[in-house]
Amino acid sequence: MFNRSDLLIVSAAVVAIGAAGVTRYAHLGDVTAFGCAALAVALLASLVGRSVEQLGERLGSGGTGVLQSALGNLPELFIGFFALKAGLTSVVQASIIGSMLANLLLVLGAAFLVGGLKHGSQKFDSAQIRMTMVLLLLATAALVMPAIAHGLHAPVSQHEKPLSIVISVVLLAIFALSLPASLKRRASTDPVPAGHEPPRWPLWLAVSVLAGASVAAALVSDWFVHALEPAMGTLHISPAFAGLVIVAIAGNAIENVVGIQLAARNQMDFAVSVIINSPLQIALLMAPMLVLLSLFTATTLTLVFTPLLVAAVLLTVLTVAIAMLDGESNWLEGAVMIALYAIIATMFWWG
Amino acid sequence: MFNRSDLLIVSAAVVAIGAAGVTRYAHLGDVTAFGCAALAVALLASLVGRSVEQLGERLGSGGTGVLQSALGNLPELFIGFFALKAGLTSVVQASIIGSMLANLLLVLGAAFLVGGLKHGSQKFDSAQIRMTMVLLLLATAALVMPAIAHGLHAPVSQHEKPLSIVISVVLLAIFALSLPASLKRRASTDPVPAGHEPPRWPLWLAVSVLAGASVAAALVSDWFVHALEPAMGTLHISPAFAGLVIVAIAGNAIENVVGIQLAARNQMDFAVSVIINSPLQIALLMAPMLVLLSLFTATTLTLVFTPLLVAAVLLTVLTVAIAMLDGESNWLEGAVMIALYAIIATMFWWG
Amino acid sequence: MFNRSDLLIVSAAVVAIGAAGVTRYAHLGDVTAFGCAALAVALLASLVGRSVEQLGERLGSGGTGVLQSALGNLPELFIGFFALKAGLTSVVQASIIGSMLANLLLVLGAAFLVGGLKHGSQKFDSAQIRMTMVLLLLATAALVMPAIAHGLHAPVSQHEKPLSIVISVVLLAIFALSLPASLKRRASTDPVPAGHEPPRWPLWLAVSVLAGASVAAALVSDWFVHALEPAMGTLHISPAFAGLVIVAIAGNAIENVVGIQLAARNQMDFAVSVIINSPLQIALLMAPMLVLLSLFTATTLTLVFTPLLVAAVLLTVLTVAIAMLDGESNWLEGAVMIALYAIIATMFWWG
C-alpha cells in the first residue's frame, strides 16, 4: 500500500490540482494560476511514473519497459498536444529539445554531482548504456536533419511538412523495433538490483492511480497550457525559454528525479540507464508522435527546429556521449554539466 | 580457378557491358542506357576488387594493401575523371562525400544488421579499427576545412583553388606515409583469419582479370557519365542526389558488399576494418587525386563542398566514430544507421 | 642549482630580452624588434614554467598544481592584457582559441609523432586523462556558447557583454572548484614517476627566478604587443593569424615542449596529462580572466569568437577527445594532427 513518500506525492498532487483549478477559474492572476498548474503537472507526471513502475513490477519486469514507454510520457504528450492546439508551435519545438537537454545535462549532471559528493568517482560500464548513447546519437542526427537541411540547403524548404512526417514515421518504426530488444534486455539484465523493492501497491491500486493520474494529467495539462501564454506575457518570458526550460522541466525532468536518488545510492548503471533512456524516448516516440498529432490540429509541427536548438542538442549529445563512453563520473563533471545547462538556458532567455 | 560466384559476376559483367554498349549506341532511351552502364560499372568495380584480392594473396598479405589502395578505387576514379571532363563538378563533389556516407552508414549499417540478426550482439575491438576511425576523423576534418572556411570566413573565398591543391597534396602525403604502417599491420594482424581461403586464381588469371576489368571499367565509366546527364533530366534527379547516392553506390559501395558477408560470418573485426578503410581511402586518396586530376580538365574541382554535404559527413563521421569506440554492434544500431542514410539521401533529393 | 639546460635558457632569455630592448628603442626595424620580443616572451614563459616546477616540488606535489595554474599562464595573461589595452581584441580572441588548438593539435601531435617514432604504438589510459578531456569538452561548449548564440539566435546580440561576464564568472567558479580535486589527484597519482628528479634549485633561487622572470615577462610582453601591430603591417599578417598562431605559440605552446620530451621518454600518461591540462586552463582560467580584465581597459573583450574560430575549436576538441578515449597513439596520428593544425592555420592567413 501507499508508503509515506507515496502519500506525500498523492496529497500534494491533490492540493496542487485543487489550487490550479481554483486559480484557473477564479482569475486570481496569471502567474499564480500558471505556477499551480505547473506544480500539478509535475506531480502528476511523477505519479504516473510511480504507478507505471508499480504496475510494471506486477506484470513482470518485461512489461515495465513497454508500459513506461507507452504511458510514462503521457503528461508530456498531453501538454504538447494542447500547446499545439493553442498554436504554440515554437513552445512545443523548444520543449522537445529542452526535455532532452534537461535530462542529459541537468538531471544527469545532478546525478553525477550528488553521487560523486557521496561516493567519490563512480563507474558505470554496462553495454546497455553505451548502446543507448549510440542510438541516441543516431536518432538525434535523424531528428535534426530537416532543420540542418532547412538552414543549409535551400531547395528543402518547400518540402518540410512531408519530410517531417516521413522522418517521424521512420523514428516511430525504430522505436517499435527497439521494444522487443528493450524488453528482453530488461528481463535479463535487471535481476532485482540491490535496494530494489517488491511491488508495494496491489494491482487495483496501481491501475486506479494510473487511470486517475492520467485523466487528471489530461485536465491539468489543458489548464497549464491555458495559463502559459498570459504568464509568458506577464513575466516577459520568450516562447523558446518557456518551452526549453519550464515545459521541459515540469513535463519531463521532474519524473527523472528517481535517477538522482539511484546515483545517491551508488547504483550508477541503473541511474544512468534510467536518465538517458528518457531523451531517447523523446527522440524516438514523443517528437514523432507530436508531429503526427499536429496533423489533427490547425497547427503544423515540423522538425525544423531553430538553429540554436539544433546546435545546442547536437553539441550536448556529442559531448555527453563521449563522457558516457569514458565510463566514469565525478561531482565536478556533474557541476560543469549543470553549468552548461544554465548557460544554454540563458541564451534562450532573450527570444 | 573461377568458382561459381566468380563465374556469375564475370558473366553478369559481360552481359551488362554488352547491354550498356548496345543501349549507348542504339539510342534505346536514356534511362535504360544509364541503368545498364550503372550495373556494368558496379559489377566491374566488384571484379576489380576480387582480382586485386586474388592477386594480393599471391604476392603475400603485405602487397594486398598497396594493391587494393592503388587499384581498388580505379573504377571510381575513372567515373570521377570523366564526370569532371563533362563539367559535372557538383556530381563529383557529392559522390566523394556520398561514398563516405554510403560506406559508413549504409554498408556498415547493413553489416551490423545482418550480423546482428544472425549472431546477436557482436564485438569488435581491435586497436586497428580504433586507429582507422581516429585517422578518418582527422582526415575528414582536414578535407572539409576549406568548405567550412568558405562558409564562415569570407577572405578565404578568393583562394579556394590553391588551398584545395595544397590540402590535397597534404592528404596524399599522409596517405603515402600511412602505407608502410598499413602493410606491416596487415602482415602481422591477419594471420589467415578463420574462413579465409587460399588464392583460387592462378597468377595469369588474376592479372588478366584485373587488366581486362580495368580497361572495361575505363570504357564503361565513360558511357556511365555520358548517360548520367540525360538520365538525370528524364528522371528529375538533382546533380547532388545523383552524385551522393547513385554514383557513390555504383562506384564504391557495391564492392564493399564483402564486408557484409564477413559480418554474416561473424568475423566482425575483419568486416568493420574492410568497410571503414574505404572512406579513409576516399578522404586520403580519391578526393585529393580528383582535385589534382581536375587540373588537367577544363573544370576545376575544389574541396568547397556544399554546406549540407559538410554537415552530413561531419555528423556521420563523429557519430560512427563514437559508435565504433563502443566496440559493440547489434541489428538495431544497423537499422538506425541505414535509416539515417535514407534520411540524408532524401534531403538531397530536392537539389 | 642550475644545470646546463637551465643555464642555456636563462642566458638565452637574457640575450633575447637585451636584443628585444635594443631593437625596441633603437628603431632597428619592426620585424626584427618583433622577432626578438617573441623569442624573449617564449623563453620567459618557459622559465616561469621551470621555476614554478622547481618551487612546486619544494612545496610538495600538491602545491605545484595551484602554482602552475596561478602563475604558469602569467606571460600569456600579460600579453593578453597589453593587447587588450592596445585595442587588439581580435588578436586576443584568436590567441585564446589558438592556444587551445596549438596544444591539442601541434604539441600533442608532436608528442605522438616523436614518441611514436621512438617507441611504436604508445598507450595511455589513466582515468585522469579521460576526465580532463570530458571537462575540456564541457568547458569548450560553455566557452563558445555566446558565439554560437550570436550567429544563430539574433536576440542574443544585444546582450553579449553581460553574457560574456556571467559565463566568465561561471568558468572561473568551475576552475576554483576543480583546484582541490586537482591537488588531491596529483598528490595521490604522481608517486615520483620514473625519471622524475628531486628539486635542483634551492628555495631562494626558485623564488628569485620566478620573480625575475615574471617581472621581465610583464615588461617584454608590453614590447611584444607594441611591436606586433607594425610587424603585422610589414609582413601582411592578419590579426586573426597573428593571434591564432604567433601569440599562441610564443605565449603558450613553447612551455609545453616538456610534454614532447616526456613522450620521447615513453611516459605517455604524464605527457598527455601535461599537454591537455593546458587548454583546459585556457578555457577555465585564461579566457574568463581576460574577459574580466578587459573591464579595466577601454576595450571590451566578449566571448563572441568569429564563426571559423568556433568551428575550428569544436571540431578539434571533439576529434581529439575521441582520439584520447581510444587510449593509444602512434606517429601517424601525430603527423595528421600537425597537418590539421597547419591547415587550420592556413585558413586564417587570409584575414
mmCIF file of N, CA, C and O in Angstrom, chain A residues 105 121 123 238 240 306-308 311-312 315-316 318-328 330-337 339-340 343-344 346-351, chain C residues 127-128 130-131 134-135 137-146 148-149 152-153 155-156 159 162-163 166-167 170-171 174 177-178 180-181 185 314 317-318 321-322 325:
data_model
loop_
_atom_site.group_PDB
_atom_site.id
_atom_site.type_symbol
_atom_site.label_atom_id
_atom_site.label_comp_id
_atom_site.label_asym_id
_atom_site.label_seq_id
_atom_site.Cartn_x
_atom_site.Cartn_y
_atom_site.Cartn_z
ATOM 1 N N LEU A 105 21.763 17.035 -19.327
ATOM 2 C CA LEU A 105 22.688 17.930 -18.635
ATOM 3 C C LEU A 105 22.268 18.165 -17.182
ATOM 4 O O LEU A 105 23.062 18.017 -16.263
ATOM 5 N N SER A 121 34.533 9.173 -7.094
ATOM 6 C CA SER A 121 34.431 8.823 -8.509
ATOM 7 C C SER A 121 33.603 7.562 -8.672
ATOM 8 O O SER A 121 33.824 6.562 -7.988
ATOM 9 N N LYS A 123 31.764 4.543 -11.220
ATOM 10 C CA LYS A 123 31.913 3.866 -12.502
ATOM 11 C C LYS A 123 30.563 3.329 -12.976
ATOM 12 O O LYS A 123 29.727 2.928 -12.178
ATOM 13 N N SER A 238 10.195 34.471 -23.157
ATOM 14 C CA SER A 238 10.051 34.159 -24.581
ATOM 15 C C SER A 238 9.490 32.750 -24.740
ATOM 16 O O SER A 238 9.674 31.900 -23.861
ATOM 17 N N ALA A 240 10.517 30.417 -26.620
ATOM 18 C CA ALA A 240 11.608 29.444 -26.653
ATOM 19 C C ALA A 240 12.040 29.077 -25.235
ATOM 20 O O ALA A 240 12.218 27.898 -24.913
ATOM 21 N N THR A 306 14.705 25.641 -34.504
ATOM 22 C CA THR A 306 15.548 26.811 -34.775
ATOM 23 C C THR A 306 17.025 26.397 -34.680
ATOM 24 O O THR A 306 17.375 25.455 -33.974
ATOM 25 N N PRO A 307 17.902 27.129 -35.410
ATOM 26 C CA PRO A 307 19.317 26.737 -35.476
ATOM 27 C C PRO A 307 19.975 26.588 -34.110
ATOM 28 O O PRO A 307 20.747 25.646 -33.893
ATOM 29 N N LEU A 308 19.656 27.489 -33.164
ATOM 30 C CA LEU A 308 20.304 27.402 -31.853
ATOM 31 C C LEU A 308 19.873 26.140 -31.098
ATOM 32 O O LEU A 308 20.674 25.526 -30.386
ATOM 33 N N ALA A 311 21.972 23.382 -32.657
ATOM 34 C CA ALA A 311 23.358 23.434 -32.200
ATOM 35 C C ALA A 311 23.460 22.959 -30.760
ATOM 36 O O ALA A 311 24.355 22.184 -30.404
ATOM 37 N N ALA A 312 22.535 23.397 -29.916
ATOM 38 C CA ALA A 312 22.588 23.036 -28.501
ATOM 39 C C ALA A 312 22.426 21.529 -28.313
ATOM 40 O O ALA A 312 23.164 20.905 -27.546
ATOM 41 N N LEU A 315 25.570 19.534 -29.850
ATOM 42 C CA LEU A 315 26.756 19.696 -29.002
ATOM 43 C C LEU A 315 26.587 18.901 -27.703
ATOM 44 O O LEU A 315 27.509 18.219 -27.245
ATOM 45 N N THR A 316 25.375 18.972 -27.124
ATOM 46 C CA THR A 316 25.125 18.264 -25.872
ATOM 47 C C THR A 316 25.206 16.753 -26.061
ATOM 48 O O THR A 316 25.871 16.053 -25.288
ATOM 49 N N LEU A 318 26.666 14.961 -28.414
ATOM 50 C CA LEU A 318 28.026 14.509 -28.720
ATOM 51 C C LEU A 318 28.894 14.524 -27.466
ATOM 52 O O LEU A 318 29.612 13.566 -27.168
ATOM 53 N N THR A 319 28.820 15.635 -26.716
ATOM 54 C CA THR A 319 29.649 15.761 -25.517
ATOM 55 C C THR A 319 29.287 14.703 -24.481
ATOM 56 O O THR A 319 30.170 14.037 -23.922
ATOM 57 N N VAL A 320 27.994 14.541 -24.231
ATOM 58 C CA VAL A 320 27.580 13.574 -23.217
ATOM 59 C C VAL A 320 27.895 12.152 -23.669
ATOM 60 O O VAL A 320 28.282 11.300 -22.851
ATOM 61 N N ALA A 321 27.761 11.877 -24.974
ATOM 62 C CA ALA A 321 28.094 10.534 -25.459
ATOM 63 C C ALA A 321 29.552 10.220 -25.183
ATOM 64 O O ALA A 321 29.886 9.123 -24.720
ATOM 65 N N ILE A 322 30.433 11.185 -25.445
ATOM 66 C CA ILE A 322 31.864 10.960 -25.183
ATOM 67 C C ILE A 322 32.101 10.797 -23.685
ATOM 68 O O ILE A 322 32.870 9.935 -23.256
ATOM 69 N N ALA A 323 31.391 11.603 -22.868
ATOM 70 C CA ALA A 323 31.538 11.484 -21.412
ATOM 71 C C ALA A 323 31.031 10.128 -20.917
ATOM 72 O O ALA A 323 31.548 9.573 -19.954
ATOM 73 N N MET A 324 29.994 9.576 -21.577
ATOM 74 C CA MET A 324 29.453 8.273 -21.186
ATOM 75 C C MET A 324 30.429 7.161 -21.516
ATOM 76 O O MET A 324 30.612 6.220 -20.742
ATOM 77 N N LEU A 325 31.065 7.233 -22.683
ATOM 78 C CA LEU A 325 31.997 6.182 -23.099
ATOM 79 C C LEU A 325 33.146 6.081 -22.120
ATOM 80 O O LEU A 325 33.730 5.021 -21.922
ATOM 81 N N ASP A 326 33.475 7.194 -21.511
ATOM 82 C CA ASP A 326 34.572 7.251 -20.548
ATOM 83 C C ASP A 326 34.250 6.369 -19.334
ATOM 84 O O ASP A 326 35.158 5.848 -18.680
ATOM 85 N N GLY A 327 32.939 6.158 -19.053
ATOM 86 C CA GLY A 327 32.550 5.158 -18.060
ATOM 87 C C GLY A 327 32.786 5.540 -16.616
ATOM 88 O O GLY A 327 32.698 4.707 -15.723
ATOM 89 N N GLU A 328 33.091 6.811 -16.382
ATOM 90 C CA GLU A 328 33.331 7.267 -15.024
ATOM 91 C C GLU A 328 32.703 8.634 -14.844
ATOM 92 O O GLU A 328 32.615 9.428 -15.775
ATOM 93 N N ASN A 330 32.258 12.067 -11.838
ATOM 94 C CA ASN A 330 32.563 12.622 -10.520
ATOM 95 C C ASN A 330 31.743 13.892 -10.343
ATOM 96 O O ASN A 330 31.095 14.356 -11.285
ATOM 97 N N TRP A 331 31.773 14.457 -9.177
ATOM 98 C CA TRP A 331 30.889 15.585 -8.892
ATOM 99 C C TRP A 331 31.241 16.810 -9.747
ATOM 100 O O TRP A 331 30.355 17.596 -10.110
ATOM 101 N N LEU A 332 32.535 16.968 -10.107
ATOM 102 C CA LEU A 332 32.933 18.138 -10.877
ATOM 103 C C LEU A 332 32.322 18.108 -12.273
ATOM 104 O O LEU A 332 31.776 19.100 -12.767
ATOM 105 N N GLU A 333 32.393 16.927 -12.913
ATOM 106 C CA GLU A 333 31.739 16.756 -14.207
ATOM 107 C C GLU A 333 30.266 17.120 -14.095
ATOM 108 O O GLU A 333 29.716 17.809 -14.959
ATOM 109 N N GLY A 334 29.624 16.643 -13.033
ATOM 110 C CA GLY A 334 28.217 16.961 -12.814
ATOM 111 C C GLY A 334 27.987 18.456 -12.693
ATOM 112 O O GLY A 334 27.059 18.999 -13.295
ATOM 113 N N ALA A 335 28.860 19.130 -11.912
ATOM 114 C CA ALA A 335 28.700 20.573 -11.731
ATOM 115 C C ALA A 335 28.838 21.307 -13.064
ATOM 116 O O ALA A 335 28.076 22.238 -13.368
ATOM 117 N N VAL A 336 29.809 20.879 -13.894
ATOM 118 C CA VAL A 336 30.011 21.547 -15.180
ATOM 119 C C VAL A 336 28.826 21.302 -16.102
ATOM 120 O O VAL A 336 28.403 22.187 -16.860
ATOM 121 N N MET A 337 28.245 20.090 -16.040
ATOM 122 C CA MET A 337 27.082 19.808 -16.877
ATOM 123 C C MET A 337 25.915 20.717 -16.490
ATOM 124 O O MET A 337 25.195 21.227 -17.356
ATOM 125 N N ALA A 339 26.184 23.625 -15.060
ATOM 126 C CA ALA A 339 26.536 24.978 -15.504
ATOM 127 C C ALA A 339 26.265 25.153 -16.996
ATOM 128 O O ALA A 339 25.749 26.185 -17.436
ATOM 129 N N LEU A 340 26.602 24.105 -17.783
ATOM 130 C CA LEU A 340 26.364 24.197 -19.226
ATOM 131 C C LEU A 340 24.869 24.311 -19.508
ATOM 132 O O LEU A 340 24.447 25.080 -20.384
ATOM 133 N N ILE A 343 23.857 27.828 -18.815
ATOM 134 C CA ILE A 343 24.334 28.740 -19.863
ATOM 135 C C ILE A 343 23.451 28.643 -21.101
ATOM 136 O O ILE A 343 23.043 29.647 -21.685
ATOM 137 N N ILE A 344 23.145 27.405 -21.511
ATOM 138 C CA ILE A 344 22.286 27.237 -22.687
ATOM 139 C C ILE A 344 20.919 27.858 -22.433
ATOM 140 O O ILE A 344 20.372 28.569 -23.280
ATOM 141 N N THR A 346 20.157 30.273 -20.491
ATOM 142 C CA THR A 346 20.281 31.735 -20.515
ATOM 143 C C THR A 346 20.218 32.289 -21.939
ATOM 144 O O THR A 346 19.611 33.332 -22.184
ATOM 145 N N MET A 347 20.876 31.571 -22.865
ATOM 146 C CA MET A 347 20.870 32.016 -24.266
ATOM 147 C C MET A 347 19.448 32.203 -24.800
ATOM 148 O O MET A 347 19.200 33.025 -25.659
ATOM 149 N N PHE A 348 18.537 31.347 -24.319
ATOM 150 C CA PHE A 348 17.173 31.395 -24.833
ATOM 151 C C PHE A 348 16.303 32.378 -24.060
ATOM 152 O O PHE A 348 15.139 32.546 -24.387
ATOM 153 N N TRP A 349 16.842 32.965 -23.009
ATOM 154 C CA TRP A 349 16.058 33.919 -22.239
ATOM 155 C C TRP A 349 15.588 35.056 -23.138
ATOM 156 O O TRP A 349 14.421 35.462 -23.097
ATOM 157 N N TRP A 350 16.522 35.554 -23.954
ATOM 158 C CA TRP A 350 16.128 36.570 -24.931
ATOM 159 C C TRP A 350 15.608 35.842 -26.154
ATOM 160 O O TRP A 350 16.361 35.158 -26.843
ATOM 161 N N GLY A 351 14.316 35.969 -26.424
ATOM 162 C CA GLY A 351 13.740 35.191 -27.527
ATOM 163 C C GLY A 351 13.282 36.084 -28.630
ATOM 164 O O GLY A 351 12.596 35.695 -29.536
ATOM 165 N N ALA C 127 42.517 7.367 -15.785
ATOM 166 C CA ALA C 127 41.185 7.948 -15.626
ATOM 167 C C ALA C 127 41.269 9.476 -15.646
ATOM 168 O O ALA C 127 40.337 10.159 -16.075
ATOM 169 N N GLN C 128 42.409 9.999 -15.175
ATOM 170 C CA GLN C 128 42.550 11.453 -15.111
ATOM 171 C C GLN C 128 42.512 12.080 -16.506
ATOM 172 O O GLN C 128 41.893 13.124 -16.720
ATOM 173 N N ARG C 130 41.064 10.891 -19.217
ATOM 174 C CA ARG C 130 39.697 10.849 -19.746
ATOM 175 C C ARG C 130 38.849 11.931 -19.094
ATOM 176 O O ARG C 130 38.064 12.605 -19.759
ATOM 177 N N MET C 131 39.007 12.116 -17.788
ATOM 178 C CA MET C 131 38.210 13.134 -17.104
ATOM 179 C C MET C 131 38.580 14.535 -17.577
ATOM 180 O O MET C 131 37.713 15.382 -17.769
ATOM 181 N N VAL C 134 36.855 15.159 -20.838
ATOM 182 C CA VAL C 134 35.423 15.411 -20.686
ATOM 183 C C VAL C 134 35.191 16.830 -20.161
ATOM 184 O O VAL C 134 34.334 17.563 -20.670
ATOM 185 N N LEU C 135 35.978 17.238 -19.172
ATOM 186 C CA LEU C 135 35.856 18.610 -18.664
ATOM 187 C C LEU C 135 36.183 19.621 -19.765
ATOM 188 O O LEU C 135 35.512 20.644 -19.905
ATOM 189 N N LEU C 137 35.820 19.246 -22.984
ATOM 190 C CA LEU C 137 34.678 19.277 -23.902
ATOM 191 C C LEU C 137 33.565 20.158 -23.356
ATOM 192 O O LEU C 137 33.034 21.034 -24.061
ATOM 193 N N LEU C 138 33.200 19.934 -22.102
ATOM 194 C CA LEU C 138 32.109 20.687 -21.486
ATOM 195 C C LEU C 138 32.477 22.162 -21.384
ATOM 196 O O LEU C 138 31.667 23.054 -21.689
ATOM 197 N N ALA C 139 33.733 22.452 -20.950
ATOM 198 C CA ALA C 139 34.144 23.840 -20.799
ATOM 199 C C ALA C 139 34.178 24.556 -22.151
ATOM 200 O O ALA C 139 33.777 25.720 -22.258
ATOM 201 N N THR C 140 34.642 23.849 -23.179
ATOM 202 C CA THR C 140 34.689 24.461 -24.511
ATOM 203 C C THR C 140 33.282 24.770 -25.004
ATOM 204 O O THR C 140 33.029 25.831 -25.585
ATOM 205 N N ALA C 141 32.360 23.822 -24.776
ATOM 206 C CA ALA C 141 30.971 24.058 -25.181
ATOM 207 C C ALA C 141 30.436 25.320 -24.504
ATOM 208 O O ALA C 141 29.779 26.154 -25.138
ATOM 209 N N ALA C 142 30.724 25.472 -23.208
ATOM 210 C CA ALA C 142 30.259 26.665 -22.496
ATOM 211 C C ALA C 142 30.931 27.923 -23.042
ATOM 212 O O ALA C 142 30.291 28.955 -23.250
ATOM 213 N N LEU C 143 32.239 27.824 -23.308
ATOM 214 C CA LEU C 143 33.028 28.967 -23.763
ATOM 215 C C LEU C 143 32.524 29.533 -25.092
ATOM 216 O O LEU C 143 32.505 30.752 -25.285
ATOM 217 N N VAL C 144 32.133 28.646 -26.018
ATOM 218 C CA VAL C 144 31.756 29.125 -27.345
ATOM 219 C C VAL C 144 30.256 29.361 -27.477
ATOM 220 O O VAL C 144 29.786 29.772 -28.535
ATOM 221 N N MET C 145 29.489 29.073 -26.397
ATOM 222 C CA MET C 145 28.038 29.214 -26.493
ATOM 223 C C MET C 145 27.610 30.635 -26.896
ATOM 224 O O MET C 145 26.723 30.788 -27.740
ATOM 225 N N PRO C 146 28.209 31.701 -26.333
ATOM 226 C CA PRO C 146 27.788 33.038 -26.762
ATOM 227 C C PRO C 146 28.024 33.275 -28.253
ATOM 228 O O PRO C 146 27.198 33.904 -28.917
ATOM 229 N N ILE C 148 28.058 30.945 -30.616
ATOM 230 C CA ILE C 148 27.054 30.172 -31.344
ATOM 231 C C ILE C 148 25.718 30.899 -31.310
ATOM 232 O O ILE C 148 25.038 31.045 -32.331
ATOM 233 N N ALA C 149 25.336 31.370 -30.114
ATOM 234 C CA ALA C 149 24.062 32.078 -29.988
ATOM 235 C C ALA C 149 24.073 33.366 -30.816
ATOM 236 O O ALA C 149 23.076 33.720 -31.444
ATOM 237 N N LEU C 152 23.442 32.303 -34.400
ATOM 238 C CA LEU C 152 22.238 31.545 -34.731
ATOM 239 C C LEU C 152 20.959 32.089 -34.103
ATOM 240 O O LEU C 152 19.879 31.632 -34.436
ATOM 241 N N HIS C 153 21.074 33.014 -33.171
ATOM 242 C CA HIS C 153 19.891 33.421 -32.401
ATOM 243 C C HIS C 153 19.969 34.934 -32.200
ATOM 244 O O HIS C 153 20.534 35.411 -31.210
ATOM 245 N N PRO C 155 18.330 37.531 -31.099
ATOM 246 C CA PRO C 155 18.043 38.357 -29.920
ATOM 247 C C PRO C 155 19.206 38.425 -28.929
ATOM 248 O O PRO C 155 19.263 39.346 -28.112
ATOM 249 N N VAL C 156 20.119 37.470 -28.969
ATOM 250 C CA VAL C 156 21.233 37.458 -28.027
ATOM 251 C C VAL C 156 22.213 38.604 -28.291
ATOM 252 O O VAL C 156 22.886 39.090 -27.375
ATOM 253 N N HIS C 159 23.074 41.442 -25.948
ATOM 254 C CA HIS C 159 23.403 41.171 -24.552
ATOM 255 C C HIS C 159 24.726 40.437 -24.423
ATOM 256 O O HIS C 159 24.928 39.675 -23.485
ATOM 257 N N PRO C 162 27.182 41.465 -20.967
ATOM 258 C CA PRO C 162 26.808 40.822 -19.694
ATOM 259 C C PRO C 162 26.900 39.299 -19.755
ATOM 260 O O PRO C 162 27.339 38.641 -18.808
ATOM 261 N N LEU C 163 26.489 38.732 -20.905
ATOM 262 C CA LEU C 163 26.535 37.284 -21.084
ATOM 263 C C LEU C 163 27.959 36.757 -20.931
ATOM 264 O O LEU C 163 28.200 35.766 -20.227
ATOM 265 N N VAL C 166 28.999 36.906 -17.266
ATOM 266 C CA VAL C 166 28.391 35.848 -16.449
ATOM 267 C C VAL C 166 29.067 34.510 -16.717
ATOM 268 O O VAL C 166 29.446 33.779 -15.786
ATOM 269 N N ILE C 167 29.266 34.182 -17.989
ATOM 270 C CA ILE C 167 29.885 32.895 -18.318
ATOM 271 C C ILE C 167 31.318 32.843 -17.798
ATOM 272 O O ILE C 167 31.784 31.808 -17.304
ATOM 273 N N VAL C 170 31.176 32.005 -14.205
ATOM 274 C CA VAL C 170 30.859 30.578 -14.047
ATOM 275 C C VAL C 170 32.090 29.721 -14.313
ATOM 276 O O VAL C 170 32.407 28.797 -13.552
ATOM 277 N N LEU C 171 32.823 30.026 -15.396
ATOM 278 C CA LEU C 171 34.009 29.229 -15.733
ATOM 279 C C LEU C 171 35.071 29.347 -14.634
ATOM 280 O O LEU C 171 35.699 28.350 -14.255
ATOM 281 N N ILE C 174 34.085 27.222 -11.758
ATOM 282 C CA ILE C 174 34.400 25.809 -12.019
ATOM 283 C C ILE C 174 35.890 25.564 -11.816
ATOM 284 O O ILE C 174 36.294 24.552 -11.235
ATOM 285 N N LEU C 177 36.518 25.374 -8.183
ATOM 286 C CA LEU C 177 36.028 24.103 -7.654
ATOM 287 C C LEU C 177 36.953 22.949 -8.017
ATOM 288 O O LEU C 177 37.070 21.962 -7.276
ATOM 289 N N SER C 178 37.594 23.053 -9.175
ATOM 290 C CA SER C 178 38.413 21.938 -9.651
ATOM 291 C C SER C 178 39.767 21.879 -8.947
ATOM 292 O O SER C 178 40.446 20.858 -8.995
ATOM 293 N N PRO C 180 40.842 21.810 -5.622
ATOM 294 C CA PRO C 180 41.093 20.790 -4.588
ATOM 295 C C PRO C 180 41.246 19.398 -5.196
ATOM 296 O O PRO C 180 42.188 18.676 -4.879
ATOM 297 N N ALA C 181 40.329 19.033 -6.107
ATOM 298 C CA ALA C 181 40.406 17.714 -6.728
ATOM 299 C C ALA C 181 41.734 17.560 -7.451
ATOM 300 O O ALA C 181 42.389 16.519 -7.375
ATOM 301 N N ARG C 185 44.450 14.810 -6.587
ATOM 302 C CA ARG C 185 44.772 13.868 -7.636
ATOM 303 C C ARG C 185 46.281 13.788 -7.858
ATOM 304 O O ARG C 185 46.867 12.734 -7.897
ATOM 305 N N LEU C 314 35.714 23.584 -31.908
ATOM 306 C CA LEU C 314 34.776 22.500 -31.617
ATOM 307 C C LEU C 314 35.195 21.214 -32.324
ATOM 308 O O LEU C 314 35.223 20.136 -31.726
ATOM 309 N N VAL C 317 38.355 19.848 -30.581
ATOM 310 C CA VAL C 317 38.144 19.259 -29.258
ATOM 311 C C VAL C 317 37.381 17.936 -29.367
ATOM 312 O O VAL C 317 37.736 16.946 -28.708
ATOM 313 N N LEU C 318 36.342 17.897 -30.226
ATOM 314 C CA LEU C 318 35.595 16.646 -30.375
ATOM 315 C C LEU C 318 36.487 15.543 -30.936
ATOM 316 O O LEU C 318 36.506 14.416 -30.433
ATOM 317 N N ALA C 321 39.145 14.506 -28.381
ATOM 318 C CA ALA C 321 38.526 13.764 -27.280
ATOM 319 C C ALA C 321 38.289 12.313 -27.681
ATOM 320 O O ALA C 321 38.565 11.386 -26.915
ATOM 321 N N ILE C 322 37.781 12.112 -28.887
ATOM 322 C CA ILE C 322 37.550 10.743 -29.360
ATOM 323 C C ILE C 322 38.883 10.012 -29.505
ATOM 324 O O ILE C 322 39.003 8.835 -29.144
ATOM 325 N N LEU C 325 40.056 8.935 -25.997
ATOM 326 C CA LEU C 325 39.316 7.809 -25.438
ATOM 327 C C LEU C 325 39.859 6.496 -25.973
ATOM 328 O O LEU C 325 39.811 5.467 -25.314
#
